[in-house]
Short mmCIF file of C-alpha atoms in Angstrom, two decimals:
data_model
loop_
_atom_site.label_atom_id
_atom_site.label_comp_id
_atom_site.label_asym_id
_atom_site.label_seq_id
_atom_site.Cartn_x
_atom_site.Cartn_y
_atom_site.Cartn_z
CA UNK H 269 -118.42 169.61 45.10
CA UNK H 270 -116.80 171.72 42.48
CA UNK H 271 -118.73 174.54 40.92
CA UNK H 272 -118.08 177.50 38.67
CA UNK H 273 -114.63 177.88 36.96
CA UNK H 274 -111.53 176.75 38.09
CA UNK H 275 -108.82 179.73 38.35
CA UNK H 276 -105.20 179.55 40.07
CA UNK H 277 -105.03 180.20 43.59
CA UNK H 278 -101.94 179.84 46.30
CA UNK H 279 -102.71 177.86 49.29
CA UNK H 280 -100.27 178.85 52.12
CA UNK H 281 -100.32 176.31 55.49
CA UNK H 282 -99.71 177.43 59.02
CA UNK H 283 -96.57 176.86 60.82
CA UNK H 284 -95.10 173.20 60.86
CA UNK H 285 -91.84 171.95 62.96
CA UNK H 286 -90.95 169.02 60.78
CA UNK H 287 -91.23 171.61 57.42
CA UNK H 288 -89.05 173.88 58.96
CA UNK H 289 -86.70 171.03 59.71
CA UNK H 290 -86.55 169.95 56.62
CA UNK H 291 -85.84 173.56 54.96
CA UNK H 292 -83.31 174.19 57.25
CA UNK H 293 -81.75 170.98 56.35
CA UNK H 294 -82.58 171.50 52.30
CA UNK H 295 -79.66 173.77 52.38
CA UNK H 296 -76.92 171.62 53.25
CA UNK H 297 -77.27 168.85 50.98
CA UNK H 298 -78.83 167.59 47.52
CA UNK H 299 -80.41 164.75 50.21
CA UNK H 300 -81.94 167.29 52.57
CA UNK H 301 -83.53 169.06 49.74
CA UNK H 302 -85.04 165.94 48.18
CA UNK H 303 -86.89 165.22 51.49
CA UNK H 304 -87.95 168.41 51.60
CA UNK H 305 -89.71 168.10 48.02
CA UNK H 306 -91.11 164.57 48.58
CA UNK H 307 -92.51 165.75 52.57
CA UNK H 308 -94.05 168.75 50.71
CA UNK H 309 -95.13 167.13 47.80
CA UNK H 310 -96.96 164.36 49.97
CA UNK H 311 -98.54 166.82 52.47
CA UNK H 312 -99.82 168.95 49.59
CA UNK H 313 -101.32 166.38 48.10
CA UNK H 314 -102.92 164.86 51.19
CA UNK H 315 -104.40 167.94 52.14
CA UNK H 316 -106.07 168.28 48.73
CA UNK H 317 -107.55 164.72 48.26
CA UNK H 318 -108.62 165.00 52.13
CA UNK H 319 -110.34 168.17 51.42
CA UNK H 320 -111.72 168.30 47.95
CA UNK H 321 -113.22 165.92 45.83
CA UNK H 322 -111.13 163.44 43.71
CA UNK H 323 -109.78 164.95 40.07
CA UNK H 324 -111.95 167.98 40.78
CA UNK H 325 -108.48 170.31 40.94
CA UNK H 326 -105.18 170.10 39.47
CA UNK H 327 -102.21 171.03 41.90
CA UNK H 328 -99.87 172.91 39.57
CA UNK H 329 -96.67 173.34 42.35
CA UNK H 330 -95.14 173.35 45.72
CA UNK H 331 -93.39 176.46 47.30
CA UNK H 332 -90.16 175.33 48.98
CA UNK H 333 -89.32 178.64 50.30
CA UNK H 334 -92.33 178.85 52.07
CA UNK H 335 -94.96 176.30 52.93
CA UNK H 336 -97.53 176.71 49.64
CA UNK H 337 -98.85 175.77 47.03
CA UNK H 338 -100.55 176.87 43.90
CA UNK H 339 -103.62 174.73 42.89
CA UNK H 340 -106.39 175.32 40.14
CA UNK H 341 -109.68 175.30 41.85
CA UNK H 342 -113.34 176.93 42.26
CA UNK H 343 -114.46 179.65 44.46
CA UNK H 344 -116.28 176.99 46.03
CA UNK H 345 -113.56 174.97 46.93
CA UNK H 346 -111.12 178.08 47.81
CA UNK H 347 -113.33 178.46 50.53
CA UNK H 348 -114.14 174.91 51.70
CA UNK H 349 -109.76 175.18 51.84
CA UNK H 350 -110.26 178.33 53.82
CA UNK H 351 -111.97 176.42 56.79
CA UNK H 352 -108.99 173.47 56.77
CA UNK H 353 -106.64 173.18 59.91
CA UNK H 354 -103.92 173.19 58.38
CA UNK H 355 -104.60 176.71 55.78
CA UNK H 356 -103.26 179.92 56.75
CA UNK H 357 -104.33 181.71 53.60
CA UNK H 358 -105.43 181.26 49.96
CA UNK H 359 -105.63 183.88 48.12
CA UNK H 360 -106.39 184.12 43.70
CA UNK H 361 -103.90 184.50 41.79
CA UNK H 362 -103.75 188.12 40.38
CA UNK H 363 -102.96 188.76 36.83
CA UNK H 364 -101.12 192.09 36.23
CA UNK H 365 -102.57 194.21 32.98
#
């Protein structure tokens, strides 16, 4: 469950063959870099709706360059994302004064 406020943190995932595939692939054609936004795209979202509750975040983007994403969530759920598989790091987003 979602408690406190949500704030924008980045999500980054650990290594994965078929992403780096894909990125290496991005760079040859328009087609190559469309499957590499619809495979990210997908396997952001499926990590999100398998490990948070339904329209309690709002993924904002995917990182092509590297494996991320940035995702407005709770401290809560920033740490129930902490203990998935599939996360190398999330860390909160850090607003320069």
């Amino acid at each position: 469950m979602a408690s406190g406020r949500s704030e924008l943190y980045f999500v980054f995932l650990n290594y994965d063959p078929e992403y780096e595939r894909l990125r290496l692939r991005s760079y040859r054609s328009q087609r190559g870099a469309n499957e590499l936004d619809m495979y990210l795209s997908k396997k952001h979202d499926d990590l999100l709706g398998n490990t948070l509750e339904p329209g309690s975040y709002k993924r904002t983007l995917s990182l092509v360059i590297v494996d991320g994403f940035a995702v407005e969530i709770s401290d809560d759920q920033a740490n129930v994302l902490r203990s998935a598989k599939e996360v190398r790091v999330v860390e909160k987003n850090q607003e320069l004064a």
